[in-house]
């Protein structure tokens, strides 16, 4: 969901290695592009939650996306919709307008996704040695 808002893969400016795995494990999450509706960011953050039991199911995501699609395409929302529906429609339309001139950023070709087998026992040992007390808050992505 983040890639759709930025035009690039999450963590594109990071080396895809065990260090990134550990940072993500400790709470590192990608940032969203500008002008993204609040409800979209909220849903994406739920999908990236650290507790898999609290993440929405694919069915719940589809239902939510369909709700938004109906709201955005309903001409009557502006007249008879409630405030939450009007806000959702407004934010999606503003986002569409903002992103008309959006161009994708070149990918760092060193960070191509590949399948790798990681020894999770070793990762867990490394994490326990770190004794990190605070999760990483945000990702800073430098301009290219």
PDB file of C-alpha atoms in Angstrom, residues 21-118:
ATOM      1  CA  UNK A  21      15.154  -7.151   8.790  1.00  0.00           C
ATOM      2  CA  UNK A  22      16.155  -6.262  12.344  1.00  0.00           C
ATOM      3  CA  UNK A  23      15.083  -2.626  11.912  1.00  0.00           C
ATOM      4  CA  UNK A  24      11.682  -3.703  10.603  1.00  0.00           C
ATOM      5  CA  UNK A  25      11.359  -6.208  13.445  1.00  0.00           C
ATOM      6  CA  UNK A  26      12.028  -3.348  15.863  1.00  0.00           C
ATOM      7  CA  UNK A  27       9.282  -1.190  14.378  1.00  0.00           C
ATOM      8  CA  UNK A  28      10.758   0.580  11.361  1.00  0.00           C
ATOM      9  CA  UNK A  29       7.971   1.346   8.906  1.00  0.00           C
ATOM     10  CA  UNK A  30       8.012   3.151   5.557  1.00  0.00           C
ATOM     11  CA  UNK A  31       6.570   6.635   5.130  1.00  0.00           C
ATOM     12  CA  UNK A  32       3.631   7.436   2.899  1.00  0.00           C
ATOM     13  CA  UNK A  33       3.693   9.852   0.018  1.00  0.00           C
ATOM     14  CA  UNK A  34       2.213  13.327   0.427  1.00  0.00           C
ATOM     15  CA  UNK A  35      -1.502  13.985   0.130  1.00  0.00           C
ATOM     16  CA  UNK A  36      -2.630  10.482   1.084  1.00  0.00           C
ATOM     17  CA  UNK A  37      -6.072  10.197   2.745  1.00  0.00           C
ATOM     18  CA  UNK A  38      -5.999   9.621   6.499  1.00  0.00           C
ATOM     19  CA  UNK A  39      -8.234   6.553   6.251  1.00  0.00           C
ATOM     20  CA  UNK A  40      -5.850   4.942   3.734  1.00  0.00           C
ATOM     21  CA  UNK A  41      -2.831   5.538   5.990  1.00  0.00           C
ATOM     22  CA  UNK A  42      -4.746   4.147   8.966  1.00  0.00           C
ATOM     23  CA  UNK A  43      -5.636   0.956   7.072  1.00  0.00           C
ATOM     24  CA  UNK A  44      -2.080   0.512   5.775  1.00  0.00           C
ATOM     25  CA  UNK A  45      -0.681   0.970   9.292  1.00  0.00           C
ATOM     26  CA  UNK A  46      -3.076  -1.704  10.545  1.00  0.00           C
ATOM     27  CA  UNK A  47      -1.774  -4.023   7.801  1.00  0.00           C
ATOM     28  CA  UNK A  48       1.813  -3.397   8.943  1.00  0.00           C
ATOM     29  CA  UNK A  49       1.030  -3.879  12.622  1.00  0.00           C
ATOM     30  CA  UNK A  50       3.457  -5.956  14.645  1.00  0.00           C
ATOM     31  CA  UNK A  51       0.696  -8.230  15.980  1.00  0.00           C
ATOM     32  CA  UNK A  52      -0.595 -10.432  13.131  1.00  0.00           C
ATOM     33  CA  UNK A  53      -3.799 -11.123  15.082  1.00  0.00           C
ATOM     34  CA  UNK A  54      -4.727  -7.424  14.920  1.00  0.00           C
ATOM     35  CA  UNK A  55      -4.084  -7.036  11.177  1.00  0.00           C
ATOM     36  CA  UNK A  56      -7.141  -6.889   8.902  1.00  0.00           C
ATOM     37  CA  UNK A  57      -7.913  -9.914   6.753  1.00  0.00           C
ATOM     38  CA  UNK A  58      -7.873  -9.662   2.977  1.00  0.00           C
ATOM     39  CA  UNK A  59     -11.685  -9.769   3.034  1.00  0.00           C
ATOM     40  CA  UNK A  60     -11.824  -6.844   5.464  1.00  0.00           C
ATOM     41  CA  UNK A  61      -9.420  -4.860   3.268  1.00  0.00           C
ATOM     42  CA  UNK A  62     -11.500  -5.529   0.148  1.00  0.00           C
ATOM     43  CA  UNK A  63     -14.686  -4.475   1.954  1.00  0.00           C
ATOM     44  CA  UNK A  64     -13.045  -1.228   3.125  1.00  0.00           C
ATOM     45  CA  UNK A  65     -11.652  -0.432  -0.350  1.00  0.00           C
ATOM     46  CA  UNK A  66     -15.076  -1.069  -1.890  1.00  0.00           C
ATOM     47  CA  UNK A  67     -16.699   1.227   0.694  1.00  0.00           C
ATOM     48  CA  UNK A  68     -14.282   3.996  -0.279  1.00  0.00           C
ATOM     49  CA  UNK A  69     -14.883   3.382  -3.984  1.00  0.00           C
ATOM     50  CA  UNK A  70     -18.640   3.733  -3.498  1.00  0.00           C
ATOM     51  CA  UNK A  71     -18.179   6.922  -1.450  1.00  0.00           C
ATOM     52  CA  UNK A  72     -15.831   8.538  -3.982  1.00  0.00           C
ATOM     53  CA  UNK A  73     -18.073   7.710  -6.948  1.00  0.00           C
ATOM     54  CA  UNK A  74     -21.386   8.604  -5.275  1.00  0.00           C
ATOM     55  CA  UNK A  75     -22.541  12.036  -6.459  1.00  0.00           C
ATOM     56  CA  UNK A  76     -25.037  12.236  -3.597  1.00  0.00           C
ATOM     57  CA  UNK A  77     -22.415  12.015  -0.846  1.00  0.00           C
ATOM     58  CA  UNK A  78     -21.783  15.756  -1.165  1.00  0.00           C
ATOM     59  CA  UNK A  79     -25.461  16.413  -0.473  1.00  0.00           C
ATOM     60  CA  UNK A  80     -26.701  13.686   1.867  1.00  0.00           C
ATOM     61  CA  UNK A  81     -23.513  12.016   3.106  1.00  0.00           C
ATOM     62  CA  UNK A  82     -22.362  12.263   6.693  1.00  0.00           C
ATOM     63  CA  UNK A  83     -19.244  14.228   7.627  1.00  0.00           C
ATOM     64  CA  UNK A  84     -16.986  11.147   7.668  1.00  0.00           C
ATOM     65  CA  UNK A  85     -18.076  10.176   4.138  1.00  0.00           C
ATOM     66  CA  UNK A  86     -17.600  13.725   2.878  1.00  0.00           C
ATOM     67  CA  UNK A  87     -14.105  13.834   4.396  1.00  0.00           C
ATOM     68  CA  UNK A  88     -13.150  10.510   2.788  1.00  0.00           C
ATOM     69  CA  UNK A  89     -14.390  11.635  -0.622  1.00  0.00           C
ATOM     70  CA  UNK A  90     -12.681  15.001  -0.333  1.00  0.00           C
ATOM     71  CA  UNK A  91      -9.349  13.490   0.711  1.00  0.00           C
ATOM     72  CA  UNK A  92      -9.331  10.924  -2.104  1.00  0.00           C
ATOM     73  CA  UNK A  93     -10.230  13.541  -4.716  1.00  0.00           C
ATOM     74  CA  UNK A  94      -7.539  15.903  -3.388  1.00  0.00           C
ATOM     75  CA  UNK A  95      -5.037  13.056  -3.446  1.00  0.00           C
ATOM     76  CA  UNK A  96      -5.913  12.261  -7.069  1.00  0.00           C
ATOM     77  CA  UNK A  97      -5.442  15.907  -8.006  1.00  0.00           C
ATOM     78  CA  UNK A  98      -2.150  16.151  -6.115  1.00  0.00           C
ATOM     79  CA  UNK A  99      -0.779  12.993  -7.709  1.00  0.00           C
ATOM     80  CA  UNK A 100      -1.602  13.897 -11.327  1.00  0.00           C
ATOM     81  CA  UNK A 101       1.861  15.362 -11.728  1.00  0.00           C
ATOM     82  CA  UNK A 102       3.544  12.716  -9.612  1.00  0.00           C
ATOM     83  CA  UNK A 103       6.383  10.854 -11.284  1.00  0.00           C
ATOM     84  CA  UNK A 104       8.012   7.750  -9.958  1.00  0.00           C
ATOM     85  CA  UNK A 105      11.513   7.920  -8.590  1.00  0.00           C
ATOM     86  CA  UNK A 106      14.202   5.701 -10.065  1.00  0.00           C
ATOM     87  CA  UNK A 107      14.738   2.550  -8.094  1.00  0.00           C
ATOM     88  CA  UNK A 108      18.010   1.679  -6.514  1.00  0.00           C
ATOM     89  CA  UNK A 109      18.808  -1.395  -8.592  1.00  0.00           C
ATOM     90  CA  UNK A 110      20.960  -2.809  -5.805  1.00  0.00           C
ATOM     91  CA  UNK A 111      17.783  -3.359  -3.819  1.00  0.00           C
ATOM     92  CA  UNK A 112      15.980  -5.815  -6.038  1.00  0.00           C
ATOM     93  CA  UNK A 113      13.764  -8.135  -4.036  1.00  0.00           C
ATOM     94  CA  UNK A 114      15.129 -11.647  -3.914  1.00  0.00           C
ATOM     95  CA  UNK A 115      14.179 -14.700  -1.965  1.00  0.00           C
ATOM     96  CA  UNK A 116      16.663 -15.602   0.706  1.00  0.00           C
ATOM     97  CA  UNK A 117      16.619 -18.145   3.456  1.00  0.00           C
ATOM     98  CA  UNK A 118      17.397 -16.602   6.813  1.00  0.00           C
TER      99      UNK A 118
END
